[in-house]
PDB file of C-alpha atoms in Angstrom:
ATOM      1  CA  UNK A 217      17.730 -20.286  46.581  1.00  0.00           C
ATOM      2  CA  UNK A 218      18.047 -23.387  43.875  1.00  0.00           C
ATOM      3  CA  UNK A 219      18.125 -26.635  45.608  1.00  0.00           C
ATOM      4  CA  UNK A 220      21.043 -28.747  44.774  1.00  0.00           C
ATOM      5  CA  UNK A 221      21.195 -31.339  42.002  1.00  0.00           C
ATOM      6  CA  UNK A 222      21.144 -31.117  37.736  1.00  0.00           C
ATOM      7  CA  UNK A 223      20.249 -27.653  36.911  1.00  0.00           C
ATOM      8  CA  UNK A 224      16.616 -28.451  35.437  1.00  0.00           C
ATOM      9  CA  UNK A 225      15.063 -30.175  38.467  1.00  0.00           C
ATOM     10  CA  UNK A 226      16.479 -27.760  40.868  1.00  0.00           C
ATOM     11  CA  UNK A 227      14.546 -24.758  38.955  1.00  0.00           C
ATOM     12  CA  UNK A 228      11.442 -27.554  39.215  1.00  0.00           C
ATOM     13  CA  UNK A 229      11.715 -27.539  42.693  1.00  0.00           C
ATOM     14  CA  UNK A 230      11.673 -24.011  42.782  1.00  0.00           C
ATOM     15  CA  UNK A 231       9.344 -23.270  40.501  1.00  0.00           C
ATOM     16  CA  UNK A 232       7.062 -26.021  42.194  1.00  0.00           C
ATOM     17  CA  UNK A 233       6.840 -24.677  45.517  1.00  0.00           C
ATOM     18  CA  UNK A 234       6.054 -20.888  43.912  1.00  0.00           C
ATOM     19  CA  UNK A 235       3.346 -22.507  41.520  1.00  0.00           C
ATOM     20  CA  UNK A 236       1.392 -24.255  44.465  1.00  0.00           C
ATOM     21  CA  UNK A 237       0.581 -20.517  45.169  1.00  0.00           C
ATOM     22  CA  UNK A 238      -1.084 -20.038  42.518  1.00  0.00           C
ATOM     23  CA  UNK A 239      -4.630 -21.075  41.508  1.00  0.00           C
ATOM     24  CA  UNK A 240      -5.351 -24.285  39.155  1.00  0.00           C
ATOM     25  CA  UNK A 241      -5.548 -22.772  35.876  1.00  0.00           C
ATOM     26  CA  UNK A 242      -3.368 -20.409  35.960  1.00  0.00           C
ATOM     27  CA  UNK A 243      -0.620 -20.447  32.736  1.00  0.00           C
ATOM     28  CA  UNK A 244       2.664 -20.904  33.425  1.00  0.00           C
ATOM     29  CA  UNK A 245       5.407 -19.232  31.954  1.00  0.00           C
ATOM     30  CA  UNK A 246       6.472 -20.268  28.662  1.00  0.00           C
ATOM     31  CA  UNK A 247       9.969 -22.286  27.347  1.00  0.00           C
ATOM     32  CA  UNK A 248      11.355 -18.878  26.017  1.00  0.00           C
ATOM     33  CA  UNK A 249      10.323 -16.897  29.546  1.00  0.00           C
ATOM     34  CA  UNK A 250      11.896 -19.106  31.700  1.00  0.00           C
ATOM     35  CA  UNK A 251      15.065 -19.217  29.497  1.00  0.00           C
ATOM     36  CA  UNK A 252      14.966 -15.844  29.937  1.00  0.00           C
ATOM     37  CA  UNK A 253      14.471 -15.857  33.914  1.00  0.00           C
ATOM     38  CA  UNK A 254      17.040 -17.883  34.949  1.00  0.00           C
ATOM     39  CA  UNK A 255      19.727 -17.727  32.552  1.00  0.00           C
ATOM     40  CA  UNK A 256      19.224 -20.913  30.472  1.00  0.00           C
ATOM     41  CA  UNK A 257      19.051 -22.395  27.131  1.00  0.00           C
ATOM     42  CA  UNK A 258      15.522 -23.425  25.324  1.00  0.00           C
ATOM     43  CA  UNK A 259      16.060 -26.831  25.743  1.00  0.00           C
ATOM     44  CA  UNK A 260      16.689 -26.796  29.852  1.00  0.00           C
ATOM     45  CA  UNK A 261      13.491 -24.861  30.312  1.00  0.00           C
ATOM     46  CA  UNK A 262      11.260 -27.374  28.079  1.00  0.00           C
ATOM     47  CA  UNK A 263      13.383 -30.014  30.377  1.00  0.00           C
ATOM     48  CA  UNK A 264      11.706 -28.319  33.295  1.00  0.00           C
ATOM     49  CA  UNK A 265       8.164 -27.863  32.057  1.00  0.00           C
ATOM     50  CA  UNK A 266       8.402 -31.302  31.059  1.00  0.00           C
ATOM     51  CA  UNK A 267       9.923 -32.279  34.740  1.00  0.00           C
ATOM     52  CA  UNK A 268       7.091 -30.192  36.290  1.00  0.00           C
ATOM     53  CA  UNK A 269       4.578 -31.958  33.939  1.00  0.00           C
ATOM     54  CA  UNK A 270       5.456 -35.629  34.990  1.00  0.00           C
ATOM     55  CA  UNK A 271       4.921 -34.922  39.056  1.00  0.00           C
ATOM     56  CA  UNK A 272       1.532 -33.498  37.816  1.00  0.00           C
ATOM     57  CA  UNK A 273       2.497 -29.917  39.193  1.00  0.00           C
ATOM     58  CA  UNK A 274       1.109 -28.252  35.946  1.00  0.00           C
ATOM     59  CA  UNK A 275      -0.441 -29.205  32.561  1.00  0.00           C
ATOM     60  CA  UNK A 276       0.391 -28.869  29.004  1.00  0.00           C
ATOM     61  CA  UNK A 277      -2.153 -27.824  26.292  1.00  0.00           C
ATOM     62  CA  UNK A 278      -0.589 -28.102  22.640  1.00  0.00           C
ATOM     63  CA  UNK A 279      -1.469 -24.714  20.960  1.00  0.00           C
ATOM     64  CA  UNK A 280      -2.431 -23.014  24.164  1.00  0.00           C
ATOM     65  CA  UNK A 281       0.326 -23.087  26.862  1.00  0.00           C
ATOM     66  CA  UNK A 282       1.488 -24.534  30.199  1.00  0.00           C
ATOM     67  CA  UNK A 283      -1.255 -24.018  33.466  1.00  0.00           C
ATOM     68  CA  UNK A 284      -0.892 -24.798  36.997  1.00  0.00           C
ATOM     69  CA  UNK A 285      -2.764 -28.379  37.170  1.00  0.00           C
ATOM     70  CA  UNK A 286      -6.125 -28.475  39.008  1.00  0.00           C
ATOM     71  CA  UNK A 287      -6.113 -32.434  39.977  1.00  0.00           C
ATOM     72  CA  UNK A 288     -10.041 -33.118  40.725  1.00  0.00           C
ATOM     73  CA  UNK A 289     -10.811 -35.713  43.330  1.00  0.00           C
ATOM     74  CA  UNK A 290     -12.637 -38.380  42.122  1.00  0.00           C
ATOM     75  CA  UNK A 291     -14.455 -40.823  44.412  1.00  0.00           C
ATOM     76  CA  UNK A 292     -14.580 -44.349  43.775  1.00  0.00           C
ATOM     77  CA  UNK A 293     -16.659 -46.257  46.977  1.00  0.00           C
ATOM     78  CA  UNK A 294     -19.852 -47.958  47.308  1.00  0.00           C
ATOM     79  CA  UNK A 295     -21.561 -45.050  48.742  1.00  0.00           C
ATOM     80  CA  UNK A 296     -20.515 -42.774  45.265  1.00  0.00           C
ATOM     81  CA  UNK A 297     -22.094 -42.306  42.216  1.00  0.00           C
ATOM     82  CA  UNK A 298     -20.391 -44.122  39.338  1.00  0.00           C
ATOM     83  CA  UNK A 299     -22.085 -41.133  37.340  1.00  0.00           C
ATOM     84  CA  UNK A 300     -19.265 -38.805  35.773  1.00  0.00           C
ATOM     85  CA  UNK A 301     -21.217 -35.680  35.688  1.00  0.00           C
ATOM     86  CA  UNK A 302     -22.571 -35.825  39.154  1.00  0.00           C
ATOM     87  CA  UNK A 303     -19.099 -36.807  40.713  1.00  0.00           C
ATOM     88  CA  UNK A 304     -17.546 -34.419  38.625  1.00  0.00           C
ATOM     89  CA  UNK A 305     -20.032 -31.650  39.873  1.00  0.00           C
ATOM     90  CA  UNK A 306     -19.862 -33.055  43.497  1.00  0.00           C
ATOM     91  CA  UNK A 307     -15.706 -32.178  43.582  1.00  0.00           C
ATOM     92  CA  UNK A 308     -16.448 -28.412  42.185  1.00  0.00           C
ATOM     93  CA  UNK A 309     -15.820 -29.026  38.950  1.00  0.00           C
ATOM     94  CA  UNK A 310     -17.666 -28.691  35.525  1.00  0.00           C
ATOM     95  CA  UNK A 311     -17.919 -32.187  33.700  1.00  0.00           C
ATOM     96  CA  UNK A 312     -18.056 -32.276  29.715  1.00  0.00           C
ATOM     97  CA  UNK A 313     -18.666 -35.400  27.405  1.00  0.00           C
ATOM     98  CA  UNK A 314     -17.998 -36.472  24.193  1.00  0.00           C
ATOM     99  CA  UNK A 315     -19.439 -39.191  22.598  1.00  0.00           C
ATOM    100  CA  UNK A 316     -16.812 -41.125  20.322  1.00  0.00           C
ATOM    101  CA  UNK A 317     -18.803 -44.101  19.271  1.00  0.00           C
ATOM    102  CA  UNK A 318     -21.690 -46.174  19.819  1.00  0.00           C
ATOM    103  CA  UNK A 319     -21.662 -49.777  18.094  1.00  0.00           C
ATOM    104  CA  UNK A 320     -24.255 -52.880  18.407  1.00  0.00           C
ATOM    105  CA  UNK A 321     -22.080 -56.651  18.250  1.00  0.00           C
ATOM    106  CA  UNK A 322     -23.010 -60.488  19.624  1.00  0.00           C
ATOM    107  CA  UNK A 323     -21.504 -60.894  22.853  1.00  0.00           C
ATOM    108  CA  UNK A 324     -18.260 -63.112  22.985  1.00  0.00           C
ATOM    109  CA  UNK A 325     -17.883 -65.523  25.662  1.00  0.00           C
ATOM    110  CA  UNK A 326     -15.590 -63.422  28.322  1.00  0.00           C
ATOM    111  CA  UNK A 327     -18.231 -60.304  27.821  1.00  0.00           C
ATOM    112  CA  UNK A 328     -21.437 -62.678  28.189  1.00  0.00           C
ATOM    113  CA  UNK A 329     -20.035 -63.850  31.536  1.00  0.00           C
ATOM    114  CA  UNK A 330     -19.143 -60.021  32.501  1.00  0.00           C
ATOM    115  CA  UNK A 331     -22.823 -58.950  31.757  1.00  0.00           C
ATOM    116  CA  UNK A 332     -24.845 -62.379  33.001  1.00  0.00           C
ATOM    117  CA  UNK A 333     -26.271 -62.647  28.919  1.00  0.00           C
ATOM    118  CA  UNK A 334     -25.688 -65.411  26.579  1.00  0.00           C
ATOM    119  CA  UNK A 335     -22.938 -65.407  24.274  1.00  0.00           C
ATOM    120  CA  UNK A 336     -23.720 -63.685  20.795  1.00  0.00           C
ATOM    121  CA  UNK A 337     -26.485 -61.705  22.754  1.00  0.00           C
ATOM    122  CA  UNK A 338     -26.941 -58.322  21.291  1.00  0.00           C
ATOM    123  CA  UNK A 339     -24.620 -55.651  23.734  1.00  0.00           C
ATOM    124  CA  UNK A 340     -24.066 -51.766  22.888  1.00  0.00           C
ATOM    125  CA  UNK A 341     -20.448 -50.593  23.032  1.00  0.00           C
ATOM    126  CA  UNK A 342     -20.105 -47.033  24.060  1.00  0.00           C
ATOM    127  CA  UNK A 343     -16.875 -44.946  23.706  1.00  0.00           C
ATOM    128  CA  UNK A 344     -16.682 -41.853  25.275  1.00  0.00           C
ATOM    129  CA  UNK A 345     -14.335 -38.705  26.185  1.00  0.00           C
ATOM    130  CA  UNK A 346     -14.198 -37.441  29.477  1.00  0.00           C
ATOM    131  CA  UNK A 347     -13.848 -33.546  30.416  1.00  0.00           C
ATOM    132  CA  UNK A 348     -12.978 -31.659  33.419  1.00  0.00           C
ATOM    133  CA  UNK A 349     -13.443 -27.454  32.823  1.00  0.00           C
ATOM    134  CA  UNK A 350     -12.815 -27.728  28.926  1.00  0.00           C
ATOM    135  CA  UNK A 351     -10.040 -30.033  29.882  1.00  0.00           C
ATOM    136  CA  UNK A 352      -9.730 -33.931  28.592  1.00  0.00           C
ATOM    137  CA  UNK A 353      -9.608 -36.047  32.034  1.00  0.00           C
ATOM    138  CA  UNK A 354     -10.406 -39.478  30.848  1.00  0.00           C
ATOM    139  CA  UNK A 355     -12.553 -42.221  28.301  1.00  0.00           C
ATOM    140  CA  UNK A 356     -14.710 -44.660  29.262  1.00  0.00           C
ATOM    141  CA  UNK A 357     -15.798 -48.154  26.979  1.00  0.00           C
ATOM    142  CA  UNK A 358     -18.938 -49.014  28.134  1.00  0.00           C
ATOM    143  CA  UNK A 359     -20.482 -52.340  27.388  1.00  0.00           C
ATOM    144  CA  UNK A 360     -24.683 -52.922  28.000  1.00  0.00           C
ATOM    145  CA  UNK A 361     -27.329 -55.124  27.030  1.00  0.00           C
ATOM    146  CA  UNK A 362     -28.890 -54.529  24.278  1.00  0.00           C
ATOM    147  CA  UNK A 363     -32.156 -56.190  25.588  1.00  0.00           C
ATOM    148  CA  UNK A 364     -32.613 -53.183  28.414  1.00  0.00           C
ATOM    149  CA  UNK A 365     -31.686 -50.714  25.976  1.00  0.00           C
ATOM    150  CA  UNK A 366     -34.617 -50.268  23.552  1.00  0.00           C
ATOM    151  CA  UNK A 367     -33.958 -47.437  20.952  1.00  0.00           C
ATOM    152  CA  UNK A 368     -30.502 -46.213  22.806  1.00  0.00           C
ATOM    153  CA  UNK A 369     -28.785 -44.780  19.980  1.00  0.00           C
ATOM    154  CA  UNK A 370     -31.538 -42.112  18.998  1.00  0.00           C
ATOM    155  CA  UNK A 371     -32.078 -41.411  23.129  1.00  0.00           C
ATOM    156  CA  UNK A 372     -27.779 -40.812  23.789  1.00  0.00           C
ATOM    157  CA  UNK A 373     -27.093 -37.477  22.646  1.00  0.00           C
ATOM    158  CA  UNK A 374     -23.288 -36.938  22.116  1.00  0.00           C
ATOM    159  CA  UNK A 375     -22.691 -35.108  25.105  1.00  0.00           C
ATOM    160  CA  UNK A 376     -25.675 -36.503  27.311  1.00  0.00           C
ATOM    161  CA  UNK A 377     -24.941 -37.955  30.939  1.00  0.00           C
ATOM    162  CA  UNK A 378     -25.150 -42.149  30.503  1.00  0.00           C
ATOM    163  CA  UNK A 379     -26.595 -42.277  33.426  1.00  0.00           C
ATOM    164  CA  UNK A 380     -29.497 -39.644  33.215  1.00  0.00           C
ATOM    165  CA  UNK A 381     -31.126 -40.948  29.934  1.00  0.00           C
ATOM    166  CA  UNK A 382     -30.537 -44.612  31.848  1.00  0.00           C
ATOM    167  CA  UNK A 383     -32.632 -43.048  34.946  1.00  0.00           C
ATOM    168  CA  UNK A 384     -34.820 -40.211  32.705  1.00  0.00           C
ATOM    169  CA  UNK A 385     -35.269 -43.604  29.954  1.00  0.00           C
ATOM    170  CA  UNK A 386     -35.549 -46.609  31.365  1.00  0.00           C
ATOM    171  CA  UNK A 387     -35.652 -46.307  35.048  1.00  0.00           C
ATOM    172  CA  UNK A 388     -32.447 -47.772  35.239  1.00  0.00           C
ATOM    173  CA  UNK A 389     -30.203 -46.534  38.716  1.00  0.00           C
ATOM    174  CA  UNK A 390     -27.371 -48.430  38.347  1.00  0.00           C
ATOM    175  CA  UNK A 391     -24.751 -48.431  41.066  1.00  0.00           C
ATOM    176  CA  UNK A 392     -21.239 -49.756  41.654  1.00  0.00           C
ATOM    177  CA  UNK A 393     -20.899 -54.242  42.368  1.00  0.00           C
ATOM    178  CA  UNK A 394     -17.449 -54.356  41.866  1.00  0.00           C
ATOM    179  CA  UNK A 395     -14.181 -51.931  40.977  1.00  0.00           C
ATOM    180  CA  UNK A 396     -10.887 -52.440  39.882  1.00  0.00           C
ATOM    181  CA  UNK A 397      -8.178 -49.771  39.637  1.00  0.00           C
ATOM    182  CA  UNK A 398      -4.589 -50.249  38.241  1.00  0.00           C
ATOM    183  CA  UNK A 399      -1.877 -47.720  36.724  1.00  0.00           C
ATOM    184  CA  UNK A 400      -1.000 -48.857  32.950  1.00  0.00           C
ATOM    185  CA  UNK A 401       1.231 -47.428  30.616  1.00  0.00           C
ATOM    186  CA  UNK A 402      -1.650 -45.872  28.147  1.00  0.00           C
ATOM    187  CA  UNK A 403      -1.868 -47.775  25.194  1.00  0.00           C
ATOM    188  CA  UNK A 404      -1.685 -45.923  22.032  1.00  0.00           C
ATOM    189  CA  UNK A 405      -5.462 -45.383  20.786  1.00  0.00           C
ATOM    190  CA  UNK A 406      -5.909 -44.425  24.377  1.00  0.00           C
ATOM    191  CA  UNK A 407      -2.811 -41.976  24.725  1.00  0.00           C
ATOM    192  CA  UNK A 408      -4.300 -40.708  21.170  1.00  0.00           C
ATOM    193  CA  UNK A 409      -7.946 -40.028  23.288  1.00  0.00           C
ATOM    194  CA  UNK A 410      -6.283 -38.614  26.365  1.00  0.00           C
ATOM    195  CA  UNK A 411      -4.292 -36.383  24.146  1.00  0.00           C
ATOM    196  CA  UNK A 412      -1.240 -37.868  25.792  1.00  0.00           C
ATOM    197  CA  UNK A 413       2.286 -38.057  24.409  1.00  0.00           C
ATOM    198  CA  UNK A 414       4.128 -41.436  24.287  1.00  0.00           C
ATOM    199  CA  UNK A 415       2.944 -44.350  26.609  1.00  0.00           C
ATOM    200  CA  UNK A 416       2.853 -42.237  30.338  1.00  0.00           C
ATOM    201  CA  UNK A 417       1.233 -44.086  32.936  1.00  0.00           C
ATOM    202  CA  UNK A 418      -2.697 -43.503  33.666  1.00  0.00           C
ATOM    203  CA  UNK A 419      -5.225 -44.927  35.411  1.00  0.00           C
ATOM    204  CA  UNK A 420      -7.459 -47.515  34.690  1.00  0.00           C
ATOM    205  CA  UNK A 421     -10.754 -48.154  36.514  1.00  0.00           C
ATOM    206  CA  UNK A 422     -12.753 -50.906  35.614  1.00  0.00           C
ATOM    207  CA  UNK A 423     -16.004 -51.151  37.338  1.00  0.00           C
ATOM    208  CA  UNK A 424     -19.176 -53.341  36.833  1.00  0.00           C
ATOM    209  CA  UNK A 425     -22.627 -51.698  37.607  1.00  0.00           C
ATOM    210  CA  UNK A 426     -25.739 -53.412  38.481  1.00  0.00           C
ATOM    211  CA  UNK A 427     -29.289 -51.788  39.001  1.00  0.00           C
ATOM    212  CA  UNK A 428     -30.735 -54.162  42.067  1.00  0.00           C
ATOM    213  CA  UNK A 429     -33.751 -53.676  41.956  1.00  0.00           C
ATOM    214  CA  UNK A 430     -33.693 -55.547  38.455  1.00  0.00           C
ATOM    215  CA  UNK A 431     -31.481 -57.589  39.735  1.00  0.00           C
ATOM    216  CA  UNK A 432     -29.451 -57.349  36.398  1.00  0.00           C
ATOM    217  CA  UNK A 433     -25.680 -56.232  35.324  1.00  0.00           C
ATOM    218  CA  UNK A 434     -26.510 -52.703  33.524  1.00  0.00           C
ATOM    219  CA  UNK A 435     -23.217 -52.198  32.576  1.00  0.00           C
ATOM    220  CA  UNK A 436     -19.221 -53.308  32.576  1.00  0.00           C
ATOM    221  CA  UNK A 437     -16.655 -49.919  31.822  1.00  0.00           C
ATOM    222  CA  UNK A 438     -13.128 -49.619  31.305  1.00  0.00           C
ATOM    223  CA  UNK A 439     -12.373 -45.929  32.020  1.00  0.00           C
ATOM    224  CA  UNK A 440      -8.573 -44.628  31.478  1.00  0.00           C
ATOM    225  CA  UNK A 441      -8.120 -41.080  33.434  1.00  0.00           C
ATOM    226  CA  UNK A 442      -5.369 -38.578  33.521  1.00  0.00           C
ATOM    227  CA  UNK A 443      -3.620 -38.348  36.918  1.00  0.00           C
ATOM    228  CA  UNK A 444      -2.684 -34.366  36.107  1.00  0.00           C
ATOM    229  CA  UNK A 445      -6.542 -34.199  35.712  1.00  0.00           C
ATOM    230  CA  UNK A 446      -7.828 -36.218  38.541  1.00  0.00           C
ATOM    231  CA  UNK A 447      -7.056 -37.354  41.876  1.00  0.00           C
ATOM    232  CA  UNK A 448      -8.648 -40.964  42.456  1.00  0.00           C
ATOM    233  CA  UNK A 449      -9.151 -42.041  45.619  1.00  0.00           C
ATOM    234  CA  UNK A 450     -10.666 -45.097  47.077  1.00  0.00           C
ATOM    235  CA  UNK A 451     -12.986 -45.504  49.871  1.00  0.00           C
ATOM    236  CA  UNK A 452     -13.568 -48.378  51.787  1.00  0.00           C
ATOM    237  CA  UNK A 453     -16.140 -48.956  54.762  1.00  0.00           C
ATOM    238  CA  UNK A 454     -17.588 -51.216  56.709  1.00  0.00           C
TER     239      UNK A 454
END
């Protein structure tokens, strides 16, 4: 039975409750199916994909369909690794990456105080894709100094872990100081990187990492994540 209310979220409600059935990754009937099902035109059945899309129930891939969402938890505490792959791997899933970028420029003033440097000291900026089972989940700018980094650029590999040439490189095991997470309307370059459409709202996580035995800031990220492709949650202890 169709709940009450306009036509298209009534058939989201029902079709939600018969999706969370089914396993993540499973595709979703298309516009012209559901038309079909229940009676409607083309454009009420892409209203209800899209409906079904913005409470994160399932997740559109342009050229390949509509799948029930898998929403992968992703752990943000002091006790976590701030390492994508291995928290990736820890929730079950299979991480990819995708290096976009990786630039050398002086240090401005608000980045210097960030990283502990001196202003116009040499820092890397890193962009990266983020991937959860073939899927795009997030991207990351990482900024690092250039002084710990000796010969980075020929040691990243476009789809290496940061974190494991850090450890495998330089002995570098860096580990949360401070996070910050906030949900932003995605800015255009990044709703271009998330493969978003329009401005939806995303997460940002901004987090400054700090190896302690060096007793130096190895890094200061800005990473902007898909909430249909992961489930952040905080953890706090004392």
């Amino acid at each position: 039975m169709v709940d009450e209310g306009p036509r298209y979220q009534s058939i989201a409600n029902l079709l939600q409750q018969e999706l969370a059935l089914m396993e993540p990754g499973t595709q979703v009937s298309s516009e012209h199916e559901l038309a079909k099902r229940f009676g409607m035109n083309r454009l009420t059945a892409k209203a209800v994909l899209e409906e079904l899309e913005r409470r994160y129930v399932v997740r559109r891939s342009q050229g390949k369909g509509t799948f029930v969402a898998r929403r992968l938890p992703y752990v943000v505490s002091s006790n976590s690794s701030p390492s994508w792959s291995m928290s990736v791997r820890a929730a079950g899933g299979t991480p990819g990456i995708a290096t976009v970028s990786v630039r050398e420029r002086p240090a401005s003033q608000g980045l210097a105080d960030q990283l502990k440097i001196d202003k116009g000291q040499r820092v890397f900026v890193v962009v990266r894709r983020r991937f959860v089972d073939g899927l795009i989940a997030g991207c990351t700018t990482s900024y690092m100094p250039g002084d710990l980094l000796p010969r980075f650029r020929s040691r990243l590999s476009n789809e290496a872990s940061l974190h494991e040439v850090l450890a495998e490189h330089y002995g570098i095991e860096p580990v949360r100081a401070w996070a910050k997470v906030e949900l932003r309307p995605a800015p255009a370059d990044i709703a271009m990187q998330l493969e978003l459409r329009g401005a939806p709202m995303v997460h940002r996580l901004s987090a400054l990492l700090e190896d302690p035995r060096l007793g130096r800031v190895i890094e200061f990220g800005e990473t902007w994540l898909r909430p249909d492709a992961v489930d952040l949650v905080i953890e706090l202890r004392r």
